[in-house]
Short mmCIF file of C-alpha atoms in Angstrom, two decimals:
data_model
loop_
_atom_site.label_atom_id
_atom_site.label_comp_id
_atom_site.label_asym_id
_atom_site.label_seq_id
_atom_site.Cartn_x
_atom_site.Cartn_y
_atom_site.Cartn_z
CA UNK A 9 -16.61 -22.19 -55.75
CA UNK A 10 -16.77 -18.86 -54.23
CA UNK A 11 -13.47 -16.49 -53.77
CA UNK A 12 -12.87 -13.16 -52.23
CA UNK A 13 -12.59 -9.95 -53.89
CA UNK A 14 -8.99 -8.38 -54.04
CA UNK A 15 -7.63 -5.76 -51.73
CA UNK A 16 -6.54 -2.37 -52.51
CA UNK A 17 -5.75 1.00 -50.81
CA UNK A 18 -8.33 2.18 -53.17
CA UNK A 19 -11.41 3.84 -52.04
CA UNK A 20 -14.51 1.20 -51.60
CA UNK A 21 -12.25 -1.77 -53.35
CA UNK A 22 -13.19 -5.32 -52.60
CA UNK A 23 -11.68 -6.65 -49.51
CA UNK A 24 -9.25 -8.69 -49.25
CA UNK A 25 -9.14 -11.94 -46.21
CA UNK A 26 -6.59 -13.13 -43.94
CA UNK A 27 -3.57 -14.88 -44.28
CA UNK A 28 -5.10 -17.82 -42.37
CA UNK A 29 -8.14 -17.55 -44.28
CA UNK A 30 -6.45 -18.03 -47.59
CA UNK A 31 -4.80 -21.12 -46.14
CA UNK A 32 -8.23 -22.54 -44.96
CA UNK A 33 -9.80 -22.20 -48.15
CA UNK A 34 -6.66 -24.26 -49.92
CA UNK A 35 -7.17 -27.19 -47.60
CA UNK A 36 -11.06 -26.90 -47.89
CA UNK A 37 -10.30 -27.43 -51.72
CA UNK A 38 -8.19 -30.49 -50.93
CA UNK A 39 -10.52 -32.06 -49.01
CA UNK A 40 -13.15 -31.26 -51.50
CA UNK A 41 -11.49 -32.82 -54.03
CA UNK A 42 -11.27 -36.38 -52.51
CA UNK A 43 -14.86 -35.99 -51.56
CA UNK A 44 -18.40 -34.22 -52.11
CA UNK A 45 -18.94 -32.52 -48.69
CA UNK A 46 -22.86 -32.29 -47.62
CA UNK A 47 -22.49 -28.87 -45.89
CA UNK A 48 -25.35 -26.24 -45.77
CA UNK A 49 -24.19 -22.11 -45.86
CA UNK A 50 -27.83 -20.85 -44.26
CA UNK A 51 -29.21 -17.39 -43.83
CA UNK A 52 -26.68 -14.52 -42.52
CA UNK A 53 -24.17 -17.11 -41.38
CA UNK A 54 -21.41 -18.80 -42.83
CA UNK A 55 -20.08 -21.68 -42.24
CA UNK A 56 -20.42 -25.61 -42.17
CA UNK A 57 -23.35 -26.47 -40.45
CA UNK A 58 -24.66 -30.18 -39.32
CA UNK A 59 -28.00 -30.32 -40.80
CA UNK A 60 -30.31 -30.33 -37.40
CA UNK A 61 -28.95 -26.79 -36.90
CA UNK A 62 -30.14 -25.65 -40.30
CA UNK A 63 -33.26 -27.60 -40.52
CA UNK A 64 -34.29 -26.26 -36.57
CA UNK A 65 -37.33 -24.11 -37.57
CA UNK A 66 -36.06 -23.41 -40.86
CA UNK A 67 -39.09 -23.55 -43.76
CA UNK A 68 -36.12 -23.42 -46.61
CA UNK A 69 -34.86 -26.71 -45.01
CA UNK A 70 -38.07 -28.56 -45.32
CA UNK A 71 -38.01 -27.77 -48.56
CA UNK A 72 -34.95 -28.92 -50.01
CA UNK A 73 -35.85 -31.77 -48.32
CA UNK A 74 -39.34 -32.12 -50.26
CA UNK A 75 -37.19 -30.71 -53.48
CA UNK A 76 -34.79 -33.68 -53.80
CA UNK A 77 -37.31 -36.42 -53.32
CA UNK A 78 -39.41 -35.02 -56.08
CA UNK A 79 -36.03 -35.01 -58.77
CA UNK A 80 -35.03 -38.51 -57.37
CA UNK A 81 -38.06 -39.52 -58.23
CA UNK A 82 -38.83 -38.10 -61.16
CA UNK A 83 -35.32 -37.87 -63.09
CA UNK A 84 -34.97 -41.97 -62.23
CA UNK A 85 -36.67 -42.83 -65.55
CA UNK A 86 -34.12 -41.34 -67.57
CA UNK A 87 -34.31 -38.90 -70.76
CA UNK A 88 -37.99 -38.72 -72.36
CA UNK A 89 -39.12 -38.23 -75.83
CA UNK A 90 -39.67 -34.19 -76.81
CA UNK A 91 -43.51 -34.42 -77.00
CA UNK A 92 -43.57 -35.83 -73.41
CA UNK A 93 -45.52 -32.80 -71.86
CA UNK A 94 -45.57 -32.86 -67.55
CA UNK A 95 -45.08 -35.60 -65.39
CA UNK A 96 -46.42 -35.37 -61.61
CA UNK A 97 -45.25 -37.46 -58.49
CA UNK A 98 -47.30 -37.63 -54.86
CA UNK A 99 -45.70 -38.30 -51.91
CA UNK A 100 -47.16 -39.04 -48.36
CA UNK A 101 -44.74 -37.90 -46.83
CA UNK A 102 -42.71 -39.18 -43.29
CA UNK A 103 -40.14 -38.80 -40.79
CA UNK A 104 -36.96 -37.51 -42.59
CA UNK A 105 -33.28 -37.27 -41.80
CA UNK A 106 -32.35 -36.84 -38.16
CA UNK A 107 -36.61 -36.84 -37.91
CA UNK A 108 -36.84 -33.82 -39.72
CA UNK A 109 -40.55 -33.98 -40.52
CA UNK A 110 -41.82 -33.86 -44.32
CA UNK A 111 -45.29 -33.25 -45.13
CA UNK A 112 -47.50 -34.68 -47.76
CA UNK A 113 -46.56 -33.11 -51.23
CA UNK A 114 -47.14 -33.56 -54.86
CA UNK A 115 -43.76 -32.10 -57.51
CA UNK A 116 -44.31 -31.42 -61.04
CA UNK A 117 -41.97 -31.68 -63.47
CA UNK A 118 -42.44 -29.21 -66.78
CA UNK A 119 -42.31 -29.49 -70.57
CA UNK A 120 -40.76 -33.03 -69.77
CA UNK A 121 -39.67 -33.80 -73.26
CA UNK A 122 -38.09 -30.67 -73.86
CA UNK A 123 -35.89 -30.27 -71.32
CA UNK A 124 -34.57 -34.12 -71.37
CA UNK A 125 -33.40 -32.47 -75.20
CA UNK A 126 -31.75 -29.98 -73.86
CA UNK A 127 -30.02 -31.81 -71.51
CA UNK A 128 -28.83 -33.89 -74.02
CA UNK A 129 -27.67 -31.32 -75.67
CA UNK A 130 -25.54 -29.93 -72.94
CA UNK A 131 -24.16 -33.51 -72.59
CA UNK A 132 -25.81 -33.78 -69.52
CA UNK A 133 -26.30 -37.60 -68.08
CA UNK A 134 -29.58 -37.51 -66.20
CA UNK A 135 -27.64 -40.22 -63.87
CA UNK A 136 -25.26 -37.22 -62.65
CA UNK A 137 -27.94 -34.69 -63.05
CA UNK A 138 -30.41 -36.86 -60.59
CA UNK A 139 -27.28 -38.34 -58.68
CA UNK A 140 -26.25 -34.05 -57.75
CA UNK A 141 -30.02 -33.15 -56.74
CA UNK A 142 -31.81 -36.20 -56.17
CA UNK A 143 -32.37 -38.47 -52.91
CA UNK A 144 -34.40 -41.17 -53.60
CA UNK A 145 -35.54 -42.36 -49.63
CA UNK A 146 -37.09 -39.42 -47.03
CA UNK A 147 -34.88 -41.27 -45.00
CA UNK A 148 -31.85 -40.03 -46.63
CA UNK A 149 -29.51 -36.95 -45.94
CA UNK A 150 -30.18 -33.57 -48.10
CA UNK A 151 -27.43 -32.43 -49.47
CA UNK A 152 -28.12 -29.22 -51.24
CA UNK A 153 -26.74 -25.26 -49.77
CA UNK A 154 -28.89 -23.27 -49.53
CA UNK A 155 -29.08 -19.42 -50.20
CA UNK A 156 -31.23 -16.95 -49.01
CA UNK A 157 -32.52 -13.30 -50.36
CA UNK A 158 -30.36 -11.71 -47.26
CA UNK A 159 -27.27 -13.88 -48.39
CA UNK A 160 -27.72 -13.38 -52.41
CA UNK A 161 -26.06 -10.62 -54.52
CA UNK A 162 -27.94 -7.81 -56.28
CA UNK A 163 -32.07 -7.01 -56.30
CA UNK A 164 -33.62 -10.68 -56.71
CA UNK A 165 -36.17 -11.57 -54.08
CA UNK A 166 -35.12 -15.81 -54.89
CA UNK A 167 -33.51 -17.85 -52.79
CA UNK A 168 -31.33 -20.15 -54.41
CA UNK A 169 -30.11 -23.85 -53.69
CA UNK A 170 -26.88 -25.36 -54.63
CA UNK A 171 -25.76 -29.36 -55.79
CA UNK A 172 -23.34 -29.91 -53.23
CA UNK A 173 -20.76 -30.18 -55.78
CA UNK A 174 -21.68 -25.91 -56.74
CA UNK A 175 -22.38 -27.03 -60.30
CA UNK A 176 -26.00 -26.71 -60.44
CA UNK A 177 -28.36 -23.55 -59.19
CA UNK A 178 -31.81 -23.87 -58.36
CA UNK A 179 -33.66 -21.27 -58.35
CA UNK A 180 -37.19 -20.04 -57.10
CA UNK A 181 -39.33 -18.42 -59.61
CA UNK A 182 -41.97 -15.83 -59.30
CA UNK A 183 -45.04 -16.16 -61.50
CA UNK A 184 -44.26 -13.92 -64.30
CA UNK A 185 -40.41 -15.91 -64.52
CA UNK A 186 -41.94 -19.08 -64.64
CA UNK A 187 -44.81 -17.91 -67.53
CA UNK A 188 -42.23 -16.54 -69.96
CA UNK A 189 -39.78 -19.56 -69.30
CA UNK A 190 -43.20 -21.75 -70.37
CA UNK A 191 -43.65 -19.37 -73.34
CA UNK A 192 -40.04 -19.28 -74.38
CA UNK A 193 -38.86 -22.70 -73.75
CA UNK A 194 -39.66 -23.99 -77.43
CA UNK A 195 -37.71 -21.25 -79.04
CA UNK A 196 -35.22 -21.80 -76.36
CA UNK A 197 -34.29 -25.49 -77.26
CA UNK A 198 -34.64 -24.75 -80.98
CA UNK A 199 -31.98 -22.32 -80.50
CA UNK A 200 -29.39 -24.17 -77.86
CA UNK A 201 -29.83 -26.87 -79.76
CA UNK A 202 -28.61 -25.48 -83.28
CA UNK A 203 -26.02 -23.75 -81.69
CA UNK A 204 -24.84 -26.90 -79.29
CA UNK A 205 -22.47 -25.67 -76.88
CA UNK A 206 -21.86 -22.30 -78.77
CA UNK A 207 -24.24 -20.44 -76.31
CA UNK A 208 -23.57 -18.36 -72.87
CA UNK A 209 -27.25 -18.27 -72.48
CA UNK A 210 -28.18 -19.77 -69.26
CA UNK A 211 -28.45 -23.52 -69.16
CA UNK A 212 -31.93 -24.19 -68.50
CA UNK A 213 -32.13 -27.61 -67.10
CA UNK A 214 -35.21 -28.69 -65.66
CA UNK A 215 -38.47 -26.42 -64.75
CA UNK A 216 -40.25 -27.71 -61.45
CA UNK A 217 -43.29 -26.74 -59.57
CA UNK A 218 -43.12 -28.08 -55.34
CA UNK A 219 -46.97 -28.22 -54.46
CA UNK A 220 -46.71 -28.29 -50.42
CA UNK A 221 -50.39 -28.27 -48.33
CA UNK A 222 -49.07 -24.18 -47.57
CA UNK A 223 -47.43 -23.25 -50.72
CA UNK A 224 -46.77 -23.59 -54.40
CA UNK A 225 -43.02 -23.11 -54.98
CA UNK A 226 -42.00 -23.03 -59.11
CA UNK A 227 -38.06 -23.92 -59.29
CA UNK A 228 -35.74 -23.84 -62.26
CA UNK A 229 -33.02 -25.73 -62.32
CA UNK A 230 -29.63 -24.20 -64.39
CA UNK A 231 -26.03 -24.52 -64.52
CA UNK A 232 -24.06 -21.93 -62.13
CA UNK A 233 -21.71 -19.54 -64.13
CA UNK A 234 -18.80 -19.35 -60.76
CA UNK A 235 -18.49 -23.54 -60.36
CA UNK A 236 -14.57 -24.01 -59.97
CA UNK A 237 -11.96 -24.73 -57.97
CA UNK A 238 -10.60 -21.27 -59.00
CA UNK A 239 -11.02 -18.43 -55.99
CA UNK A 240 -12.84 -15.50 -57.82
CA UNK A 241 -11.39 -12.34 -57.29
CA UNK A 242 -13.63 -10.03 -58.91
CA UNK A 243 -16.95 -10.62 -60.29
CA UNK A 244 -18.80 -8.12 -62.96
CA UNK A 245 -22.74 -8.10 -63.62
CA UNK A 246 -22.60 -5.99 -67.03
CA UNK A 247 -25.87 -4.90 -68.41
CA UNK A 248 -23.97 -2.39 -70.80
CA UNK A 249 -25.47 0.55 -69.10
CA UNK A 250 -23.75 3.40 -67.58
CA UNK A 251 -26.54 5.29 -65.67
CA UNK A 252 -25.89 4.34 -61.60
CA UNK A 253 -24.46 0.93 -62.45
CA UNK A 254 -21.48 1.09 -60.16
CA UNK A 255 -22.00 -1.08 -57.03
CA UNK A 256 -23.29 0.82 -53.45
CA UNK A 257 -21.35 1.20 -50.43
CA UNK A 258 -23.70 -1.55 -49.06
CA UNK A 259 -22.90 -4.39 -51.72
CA UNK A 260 -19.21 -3.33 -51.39
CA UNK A 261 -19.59 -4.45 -47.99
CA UNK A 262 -21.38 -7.95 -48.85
CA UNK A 263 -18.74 -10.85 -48.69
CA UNK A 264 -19.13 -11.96 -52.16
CA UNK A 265 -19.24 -8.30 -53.98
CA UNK A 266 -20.68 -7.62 -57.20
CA UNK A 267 -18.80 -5.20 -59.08
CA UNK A 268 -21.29 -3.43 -62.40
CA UNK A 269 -20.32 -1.44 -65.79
CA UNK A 270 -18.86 1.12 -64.65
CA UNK A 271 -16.35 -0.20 -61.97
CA UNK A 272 -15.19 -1.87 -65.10
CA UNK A 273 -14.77 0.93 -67.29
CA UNK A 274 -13.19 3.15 -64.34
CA UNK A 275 -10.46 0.11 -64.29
CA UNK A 276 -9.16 0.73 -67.96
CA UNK A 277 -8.62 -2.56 -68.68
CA UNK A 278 -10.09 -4.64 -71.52
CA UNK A 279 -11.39 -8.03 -71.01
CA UNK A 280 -9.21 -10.95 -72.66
CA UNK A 281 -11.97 -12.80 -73.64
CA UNK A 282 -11.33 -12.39 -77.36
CA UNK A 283 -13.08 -12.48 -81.03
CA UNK A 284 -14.84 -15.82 -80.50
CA UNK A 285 -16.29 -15.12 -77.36
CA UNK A 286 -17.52 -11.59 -78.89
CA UNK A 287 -18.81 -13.56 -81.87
CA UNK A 288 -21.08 -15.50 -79.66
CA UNK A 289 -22.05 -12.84 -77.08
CA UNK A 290 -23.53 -11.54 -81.03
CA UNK A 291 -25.56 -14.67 -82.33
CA UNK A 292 -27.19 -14.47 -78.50
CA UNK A 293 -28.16 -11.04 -78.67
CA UNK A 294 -29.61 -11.41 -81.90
CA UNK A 295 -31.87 -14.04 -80.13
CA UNK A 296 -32.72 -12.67 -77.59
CA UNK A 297 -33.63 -9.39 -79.05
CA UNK A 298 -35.48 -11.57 -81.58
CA UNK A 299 -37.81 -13.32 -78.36
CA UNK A 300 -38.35 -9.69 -77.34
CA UNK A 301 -36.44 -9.90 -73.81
CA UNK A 302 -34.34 -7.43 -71.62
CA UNK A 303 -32.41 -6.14 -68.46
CA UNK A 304 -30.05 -9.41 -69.16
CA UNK A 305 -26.56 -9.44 -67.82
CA UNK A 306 -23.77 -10.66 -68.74
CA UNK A 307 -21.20 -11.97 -65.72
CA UNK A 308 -17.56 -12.32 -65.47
CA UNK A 309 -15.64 -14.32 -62.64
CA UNK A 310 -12.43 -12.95 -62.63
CA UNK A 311 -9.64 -15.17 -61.09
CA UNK A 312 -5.80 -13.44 -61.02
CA UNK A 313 -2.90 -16.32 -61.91
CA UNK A 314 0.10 -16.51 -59.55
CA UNK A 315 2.90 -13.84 -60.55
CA UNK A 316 0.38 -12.06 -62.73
CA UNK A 317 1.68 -9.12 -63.88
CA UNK A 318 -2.26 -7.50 -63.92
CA UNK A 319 -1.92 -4.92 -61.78
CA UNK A 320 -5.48 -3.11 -61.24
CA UNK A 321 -6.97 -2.95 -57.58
CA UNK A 322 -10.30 -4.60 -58.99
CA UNK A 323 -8.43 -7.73 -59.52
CA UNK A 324 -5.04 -8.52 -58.17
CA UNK A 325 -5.15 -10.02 -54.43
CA UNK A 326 -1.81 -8.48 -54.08
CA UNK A 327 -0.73 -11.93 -52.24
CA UNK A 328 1.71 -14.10 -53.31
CA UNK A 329 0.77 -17.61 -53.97
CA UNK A 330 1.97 -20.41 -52.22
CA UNK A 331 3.36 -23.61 -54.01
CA UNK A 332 0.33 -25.49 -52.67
CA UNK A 333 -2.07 -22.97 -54.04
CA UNK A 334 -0.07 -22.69 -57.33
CA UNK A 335 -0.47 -26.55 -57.40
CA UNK A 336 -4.02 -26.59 -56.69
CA UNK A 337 -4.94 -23.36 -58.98
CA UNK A 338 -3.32 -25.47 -61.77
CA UNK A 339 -5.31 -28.86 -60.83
CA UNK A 340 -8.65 -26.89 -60.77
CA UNK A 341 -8.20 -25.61 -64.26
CA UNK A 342 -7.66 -28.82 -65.43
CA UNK A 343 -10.58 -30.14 -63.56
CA UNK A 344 -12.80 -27.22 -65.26
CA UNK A 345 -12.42 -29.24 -68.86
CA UNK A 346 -14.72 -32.10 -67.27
CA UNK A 347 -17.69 -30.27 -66.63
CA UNK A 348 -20.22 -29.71 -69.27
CA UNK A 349 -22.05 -26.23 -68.84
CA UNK A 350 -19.04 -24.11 -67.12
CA UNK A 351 -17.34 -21.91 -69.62
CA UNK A 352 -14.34 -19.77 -68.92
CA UNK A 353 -11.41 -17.99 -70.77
CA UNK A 354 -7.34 -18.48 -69.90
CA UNK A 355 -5.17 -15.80 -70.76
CA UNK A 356 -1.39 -16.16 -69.66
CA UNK A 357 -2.27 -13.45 -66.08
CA UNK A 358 -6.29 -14.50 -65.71
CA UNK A 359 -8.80 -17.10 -65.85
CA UNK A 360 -12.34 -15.70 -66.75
CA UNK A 361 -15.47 -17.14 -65.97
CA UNK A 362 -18.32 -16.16 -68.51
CA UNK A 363 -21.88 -16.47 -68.83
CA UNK A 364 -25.31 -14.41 -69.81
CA UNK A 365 -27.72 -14.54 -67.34
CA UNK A 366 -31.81 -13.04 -66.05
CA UNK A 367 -32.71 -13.31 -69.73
CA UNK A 368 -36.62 -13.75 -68.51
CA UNK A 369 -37.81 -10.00 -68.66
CA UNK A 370 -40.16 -9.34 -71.33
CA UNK A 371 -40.78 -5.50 -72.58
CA UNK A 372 -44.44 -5.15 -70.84
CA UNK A 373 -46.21 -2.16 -69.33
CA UNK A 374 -44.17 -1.44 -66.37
CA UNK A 375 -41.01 -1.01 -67.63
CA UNK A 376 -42.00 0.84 -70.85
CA UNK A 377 -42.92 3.02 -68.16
CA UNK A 378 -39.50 2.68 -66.69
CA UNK A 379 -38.16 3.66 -69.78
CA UNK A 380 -40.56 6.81 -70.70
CA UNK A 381 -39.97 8.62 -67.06
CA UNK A 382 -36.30 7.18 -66.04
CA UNK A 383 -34.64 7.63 -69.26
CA UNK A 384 -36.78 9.97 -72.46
CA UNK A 385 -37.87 12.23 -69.93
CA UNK A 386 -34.86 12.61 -67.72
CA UNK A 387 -32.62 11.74 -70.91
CA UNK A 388 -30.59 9.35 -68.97
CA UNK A 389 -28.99 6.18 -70.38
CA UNK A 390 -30.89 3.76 -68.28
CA UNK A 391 -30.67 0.09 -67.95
CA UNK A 392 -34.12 -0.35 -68.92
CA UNK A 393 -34.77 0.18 -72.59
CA UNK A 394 -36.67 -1.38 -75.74
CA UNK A 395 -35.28 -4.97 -76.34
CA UNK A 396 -33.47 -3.82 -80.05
CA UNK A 397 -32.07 -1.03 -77.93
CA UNK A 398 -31.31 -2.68 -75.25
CA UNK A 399 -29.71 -5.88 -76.96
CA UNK A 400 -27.63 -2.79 -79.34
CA UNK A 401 -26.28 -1.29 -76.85
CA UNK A 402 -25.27 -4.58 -74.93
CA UNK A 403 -23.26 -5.49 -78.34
CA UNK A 404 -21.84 -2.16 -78.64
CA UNK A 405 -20.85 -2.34 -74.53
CA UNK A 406 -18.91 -5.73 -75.03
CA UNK A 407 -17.29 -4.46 -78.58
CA UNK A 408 -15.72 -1.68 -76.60
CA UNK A 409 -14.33 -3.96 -73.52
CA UNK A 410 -13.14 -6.82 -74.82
CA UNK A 411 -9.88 -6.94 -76.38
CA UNK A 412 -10.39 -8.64 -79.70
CA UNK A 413 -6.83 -8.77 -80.39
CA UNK A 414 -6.05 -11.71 -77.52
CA UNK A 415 -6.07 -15.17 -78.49
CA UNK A 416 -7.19 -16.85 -75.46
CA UNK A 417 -7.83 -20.70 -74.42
CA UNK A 418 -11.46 -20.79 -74.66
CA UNK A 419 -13.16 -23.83 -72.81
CA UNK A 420 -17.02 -24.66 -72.77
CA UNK A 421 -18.05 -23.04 -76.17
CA UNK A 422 -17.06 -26.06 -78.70
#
């Protein structure tokens, strides 16, 4: 689920929707509760789409199409011993859905073995996992929402697709992404593994390459930090940085804004997320300082109770809930404690959603460059640094915004 930021009279705060907005969005989650709804979100527009209108000339269409017949197919036979290496499916393709065309294509799934263990580990059924992004006829509807660069938040050049349920991302991945995921992964599993659910490291749930007769596309497959029933009323990507992380005019304008450090400090607030959540924001920087990654992030969904006596511009709506939205806020919160993967942290005025994310970056030419001109020569404190300094000064970041003193309901992390 996706919320709005909160209004304020202040300066370049989040805005806030309608009235009548609010109260479409409540029955939306009503109706989404009694069933999985198959809409598409496409390109600049939003909205519910049929899927002729989205697939009409649209290449991203085609290949969520191709996408979902490749993980029916190949996540059908159930969890696989770690040694299992890749497994490859062909397809010859066929009229689709509503005669949406789908060419010939081969899908590849990666490191086989090892990612059926880690979705073990995450308690993850490959039943739900195939039965939220798999389609096992090209007759059949797709059901995935799609993303594009335009629509996305922040620098990536991906476009994402989402389950139609919001609880799984997939992801495009350039080249050097999907090489140091291949390199990692080992280490990866070793370490999720011994730590079980004690992680916010991204959930790293399948690795897939879609070989189409005009492109190669690499996917990853991961859990998405913001599932939830809960409207999100500000959201934080926190590298720990000061230097020009505060968000631009133009992402202040985006929809879905995404808030950085130093919106956060300028709110004087400290996050209630507590010692145990601090305690494992450590053990993870420790590995991934230890892999030799950077410019990872850590994000917060921040979702303001009814009656909340919080009363910074960053996060309060400044509406008064309704009785139906009370009821539903307290349903979704409930509903939060079945789904393996989503982590978030009650306090009595907030509900936090938490997660580390973009933890594929390895220390290479370019951005010891980065570092030498942007920040030793101009003696800034840039985002880019040395993976021990960067994961350091990540720590120290979180150390100083968190307030260790709360004793919060922590869900996801046992």
């Amino acid at each position: 689920n996706t919320g709005e930021a909160a209004h304020s009279s202040t300066p370049n705060a989040p805005r806030t929707p309608g009235w009548g907005t609010v109260k479409q969005r409540i029955k939306a989650v009503a109706v989404a509760k009694k069933a999985v709804t198959h809409n598409v979100a496409f390109g600049n527009k939003v909205g519910v789409y049929t899927w002729q209108e989205v697939a009409a000339g649209q290449y991203e269409a085609q290949v969520a199409l191709c996408f979902q017949l490749g993980i029916g197919s190949i996540l059908s036979e159930g969890f696989t011993p770690r040694n299992v290496k890749d497994r490859t499916r062909s397809f010859e393709g066929g009229t689709g859905f509503d005669g949406q065309k789908c060419p010939p294509f081969s899908f590849v799934e990666h490191c086989t073995g090892t990612f059926s263990a880690i979705r073990r580990n995450f308690d993850m059924d490959h039943t739900v996992f195939d039965a939220a992004l798999g389609i096992h006829d090209v007759g059949h509807k797709p059901n995935l929402r799609v993303v594009t660069r335009s629509m996305a938040s922040g620098k990536s050049s991906s476009w994402f697709f989402f389950s139609s349920d919001m609880r799984f991302a997939v992801k495009t991945c350039t080249p050097t992404d999907f090489s140091v995921l291949i390199h990692l992964i080992e280490d990866y599993a070793d370490y999720v593994i011994s730590r079980k659910h004690r992680t916010l490291l991204p959930k790293y749930l399948g690795l897939f390459t879609l070989k189409l007769p005009t492109q190669t596309i690499p996917f990853v497959v991961m859990n998405n930090v913001f599932a939830g029933y809960l409207d999100i009323h500000a959201r934080f990507d926190l590298k720990g940085s000061t230097r020009g992380r505060t968000a631009s005019a133009k992402e202040r304008a985006k929809k879905h804004c995404v808030l950085k450090d130093l919106d956060l400090l300028q709110t004087k607030k400290h996050i209630p997320l507590g010692k145990d959540v601090l305690e494992v924001i450590r053990k993870d920087a420790d590995w991934l300082m230890k892999v030799g990654v950077m410019d990872y992030s850590l994000l917060l969904g921040v979702h303001v109770k009814p009656n909340s006596k919080h009363d910074n511009p960053l996060f309060v709506p400044n509406e008064i809930h309704s009785e139906e939205q009370v009821a539903l806020i307290e349903e979704g919160v409930a509903a939060r404690k079945a789904h393996p993967g989503v982590i978030y942290v009650e306090s009595d005025d907030l509900v936090v959603y938490v997660g580390i994310v973009d933890i594929l970056t390895q220390y290479g030419c370019k951005k010891r460059m980065e570092t030498l001109f942007t920040g030793h020569l101009l003696c800034r404190d840039v985002s880019c640094q040395a993976p021990k300094r960067y994961g350091t000064r990540f720590l120290r970041f979180f150390e100083h915004i968190i307030d260790q003193a709360s004793s919060p309901h922590v869900v996801g992390l046992s």
